[in-house]
PDB file of C-alpha atoms in Angstrom:
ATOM      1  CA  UNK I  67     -80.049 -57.583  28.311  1.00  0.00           C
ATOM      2  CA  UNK I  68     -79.752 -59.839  31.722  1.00  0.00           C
ATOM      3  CA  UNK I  69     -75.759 -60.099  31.373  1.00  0.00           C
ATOM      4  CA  UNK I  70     -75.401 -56.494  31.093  1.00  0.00           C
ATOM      5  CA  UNK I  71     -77.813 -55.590  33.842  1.00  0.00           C
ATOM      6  CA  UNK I  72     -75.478 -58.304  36.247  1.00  0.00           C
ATOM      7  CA  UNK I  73     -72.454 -57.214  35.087  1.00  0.00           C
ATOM      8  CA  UNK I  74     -73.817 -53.079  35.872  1.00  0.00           C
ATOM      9  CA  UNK I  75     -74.950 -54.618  38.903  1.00  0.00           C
ATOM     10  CA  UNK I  76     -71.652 -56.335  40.216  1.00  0.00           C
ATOM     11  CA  UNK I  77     -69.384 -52.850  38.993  1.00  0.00           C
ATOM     12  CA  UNK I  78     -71.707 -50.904  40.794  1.00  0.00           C
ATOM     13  CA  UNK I  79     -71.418 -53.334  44.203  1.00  0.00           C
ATOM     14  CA  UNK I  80     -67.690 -53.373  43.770  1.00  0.00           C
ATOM     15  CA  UNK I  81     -67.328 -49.251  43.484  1.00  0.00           C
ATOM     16  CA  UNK I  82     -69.653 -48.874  46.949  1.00  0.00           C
ATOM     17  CA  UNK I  83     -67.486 -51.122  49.264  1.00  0.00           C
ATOM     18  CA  UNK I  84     -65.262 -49.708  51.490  1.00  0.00           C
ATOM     19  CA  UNK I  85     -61.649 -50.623  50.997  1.00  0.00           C
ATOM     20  CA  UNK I  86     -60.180 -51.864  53.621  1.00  0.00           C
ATOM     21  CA  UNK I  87     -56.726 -50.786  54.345  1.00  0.00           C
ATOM     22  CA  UNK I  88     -53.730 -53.703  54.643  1.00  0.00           C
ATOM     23  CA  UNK I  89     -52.713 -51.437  57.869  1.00  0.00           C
ATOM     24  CA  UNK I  90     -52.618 -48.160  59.611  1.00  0.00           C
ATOM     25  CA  UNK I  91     -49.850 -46.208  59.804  1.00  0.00           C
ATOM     26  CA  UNK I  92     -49.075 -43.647  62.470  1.00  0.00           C
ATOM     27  CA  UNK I  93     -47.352 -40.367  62.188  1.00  0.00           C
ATOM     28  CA  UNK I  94     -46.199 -38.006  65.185  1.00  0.00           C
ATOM     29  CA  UNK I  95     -45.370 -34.676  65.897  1.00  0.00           C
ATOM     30  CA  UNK I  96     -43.301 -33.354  69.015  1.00  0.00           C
ATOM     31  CA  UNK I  97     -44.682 -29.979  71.052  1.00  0.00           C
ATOM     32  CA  UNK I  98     -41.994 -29.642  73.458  1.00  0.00           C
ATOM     33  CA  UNK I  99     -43.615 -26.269  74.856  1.00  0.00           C
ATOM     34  CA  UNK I 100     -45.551 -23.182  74.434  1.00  0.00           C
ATOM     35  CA  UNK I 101     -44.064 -19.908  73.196  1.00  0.00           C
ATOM     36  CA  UNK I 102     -42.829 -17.730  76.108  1.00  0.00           C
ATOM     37  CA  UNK I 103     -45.019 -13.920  76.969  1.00  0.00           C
ATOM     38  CA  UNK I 104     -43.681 -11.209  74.632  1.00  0.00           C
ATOM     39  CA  UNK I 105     -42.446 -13.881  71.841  1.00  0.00           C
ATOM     40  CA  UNK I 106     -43.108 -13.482  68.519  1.00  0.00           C
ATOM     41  CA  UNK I 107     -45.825 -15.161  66.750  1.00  0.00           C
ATOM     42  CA  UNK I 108     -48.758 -17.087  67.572  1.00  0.00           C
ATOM     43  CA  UNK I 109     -48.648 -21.032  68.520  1.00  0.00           C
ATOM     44  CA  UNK I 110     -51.978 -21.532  67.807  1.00  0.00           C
ATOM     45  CA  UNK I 111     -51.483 -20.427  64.218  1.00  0.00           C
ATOM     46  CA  UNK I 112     -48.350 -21.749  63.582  1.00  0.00           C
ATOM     47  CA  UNK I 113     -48.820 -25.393  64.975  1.00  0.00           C
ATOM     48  CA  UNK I 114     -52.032 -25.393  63.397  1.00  0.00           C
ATOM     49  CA  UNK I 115     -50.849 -24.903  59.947  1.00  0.00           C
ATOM     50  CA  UNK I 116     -48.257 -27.048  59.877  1.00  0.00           C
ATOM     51  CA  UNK I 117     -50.184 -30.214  61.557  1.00  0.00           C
ATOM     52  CA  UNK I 118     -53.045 -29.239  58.722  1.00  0.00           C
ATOM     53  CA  UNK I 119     -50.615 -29.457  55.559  1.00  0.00           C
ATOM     54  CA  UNK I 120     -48.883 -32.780  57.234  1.00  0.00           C
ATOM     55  CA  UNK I 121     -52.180 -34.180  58.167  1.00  0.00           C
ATOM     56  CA  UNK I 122     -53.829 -33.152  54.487  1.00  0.00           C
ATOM     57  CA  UNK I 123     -50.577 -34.268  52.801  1.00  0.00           C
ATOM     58  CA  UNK I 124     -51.017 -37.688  54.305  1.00  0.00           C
ATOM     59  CA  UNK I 125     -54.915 -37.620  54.304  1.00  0.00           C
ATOM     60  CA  UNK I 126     -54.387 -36.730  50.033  1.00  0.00           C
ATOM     61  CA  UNK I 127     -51.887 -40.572  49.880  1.00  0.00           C
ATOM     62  CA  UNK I 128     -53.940 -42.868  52.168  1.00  0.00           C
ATOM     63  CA  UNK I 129     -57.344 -44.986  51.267  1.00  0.00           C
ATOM     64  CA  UNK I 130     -59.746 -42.781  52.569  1.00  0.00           C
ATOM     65  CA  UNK I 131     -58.410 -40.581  49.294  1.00  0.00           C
ATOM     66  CA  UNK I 132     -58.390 -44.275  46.914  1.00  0.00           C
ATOM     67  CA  UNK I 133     -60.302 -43.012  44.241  1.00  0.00           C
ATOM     68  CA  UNK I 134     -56.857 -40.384  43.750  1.00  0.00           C
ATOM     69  CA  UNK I 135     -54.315 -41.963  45.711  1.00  0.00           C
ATOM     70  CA  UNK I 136     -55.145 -45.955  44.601  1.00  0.00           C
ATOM     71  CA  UNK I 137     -53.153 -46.713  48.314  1.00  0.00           C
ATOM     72  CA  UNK I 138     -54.094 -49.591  50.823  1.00  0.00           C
ATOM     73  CA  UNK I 139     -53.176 -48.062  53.640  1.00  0.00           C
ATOM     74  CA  UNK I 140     -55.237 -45.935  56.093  1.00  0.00           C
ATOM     75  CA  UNK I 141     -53.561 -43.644  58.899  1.00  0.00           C
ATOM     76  CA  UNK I 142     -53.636 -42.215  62.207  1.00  0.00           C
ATOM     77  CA  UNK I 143     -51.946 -38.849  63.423  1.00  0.00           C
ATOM     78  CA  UNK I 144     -50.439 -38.498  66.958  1.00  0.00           C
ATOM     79  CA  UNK I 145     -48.917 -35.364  68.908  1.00  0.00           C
ATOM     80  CA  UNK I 146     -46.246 -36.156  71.480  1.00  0.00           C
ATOM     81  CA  UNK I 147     -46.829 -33.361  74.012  1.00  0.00           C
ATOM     82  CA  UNK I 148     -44.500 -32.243  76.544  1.00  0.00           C
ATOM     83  CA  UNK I 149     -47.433 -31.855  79.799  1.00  0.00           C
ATOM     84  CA  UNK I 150     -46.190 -28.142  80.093  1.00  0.00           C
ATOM     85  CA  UNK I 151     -47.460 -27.518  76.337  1.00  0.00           C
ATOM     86  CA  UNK I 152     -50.714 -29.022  76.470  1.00  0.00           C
ATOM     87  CA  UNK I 153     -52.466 -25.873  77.073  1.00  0.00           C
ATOM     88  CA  UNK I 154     -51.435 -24.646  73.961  1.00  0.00           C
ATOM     89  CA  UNK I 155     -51.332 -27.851  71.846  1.00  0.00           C
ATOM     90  CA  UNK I 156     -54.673 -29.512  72.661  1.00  0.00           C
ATOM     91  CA  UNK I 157     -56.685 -26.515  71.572  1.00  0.00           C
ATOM     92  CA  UNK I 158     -54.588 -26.143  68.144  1.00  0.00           C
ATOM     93  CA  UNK I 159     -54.120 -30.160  67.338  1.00  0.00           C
ATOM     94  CA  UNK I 160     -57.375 -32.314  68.328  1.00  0.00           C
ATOM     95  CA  UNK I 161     -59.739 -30.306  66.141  1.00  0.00           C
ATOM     96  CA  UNK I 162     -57.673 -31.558  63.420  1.00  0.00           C
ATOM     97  CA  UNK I 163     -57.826 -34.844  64.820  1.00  0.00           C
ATOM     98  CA  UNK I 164     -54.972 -35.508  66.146  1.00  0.00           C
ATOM     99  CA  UNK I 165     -54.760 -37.919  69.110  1.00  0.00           C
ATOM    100  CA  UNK I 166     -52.231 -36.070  71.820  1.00  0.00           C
ATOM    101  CA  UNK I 167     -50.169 -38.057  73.935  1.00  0.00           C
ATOM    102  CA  UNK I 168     -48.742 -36.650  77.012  1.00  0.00           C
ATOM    103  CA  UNK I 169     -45.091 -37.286  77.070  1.00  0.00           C
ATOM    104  CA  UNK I 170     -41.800 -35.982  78.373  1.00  0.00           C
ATOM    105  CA  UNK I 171     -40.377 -34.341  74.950  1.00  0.00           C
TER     106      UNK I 171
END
C-alpha cells in the first residue's frame, strides 16, 4: 500500500534526524591544586571519578541521551584550574572531555 510505504517512510526520516538542542548548558568544576608529596590518595583517581559520574550524570539527562532522557538541551563541561594544578588536572580531566580553563581558583 503507497500510504503506508510514505507514512514508514516519513517515521523513519523523522527517527534519523539529529535533534537539535534549544541550548547548551555549561557545567564547571574548581581544581584549586594538586595533592601535596606524602598525602594520602591519588588525584588522578579521585578527580577522575568524580568528573566521570558528574559528566555521565549529565551526559544520561541531555539530547545526545533523547531516546532516554526526551531533553532539548545539549551540554558542555568546563574545569576551572588554578595554573599550579594543571599538571595534575589536565591529564585526569580532558580525556573525559572536559575543556580546562586556567584560572586563579
Amino acid at each position: 500500500n503507497t500510504r503506508n510505504g510514505i507514512r514508514q517512510l516519513i517515521t523513519r526520516k523523522k527517527k534519523d534526524e539529529k535533534q537539535k538542542p534549544i541550548a547548551t548548558i555549561g557545567y564547571a568544576i574548581t581544581v584549586s591544586g594538586c595533592p601535596k608529596t606524602g598525602s594520602r590518595g591519588d588525584f588522578g583517581a579521585g578527580i577522575s571519578d568524580g568528573a566521570a559520574v558528574l559528566k555521565h550524570s549529565i551526559h544520561l539527562n541531555s539530547i545526545q541521551s533523547h531516546q532516554q532522557s526526551q531533553s532539548k538541551y545539549d551540554y558542555k563541561m568546563y574545569a576551572l584550574v588554578h595554573p599550579e594544578a594543571e599538571s595534575c588536572a589536565r591529564p585526569a580531566l580532558e580525556p573525559l572531555g572536559y575543556e580546562i580553563l586556567l584560572r586563579d581558583v
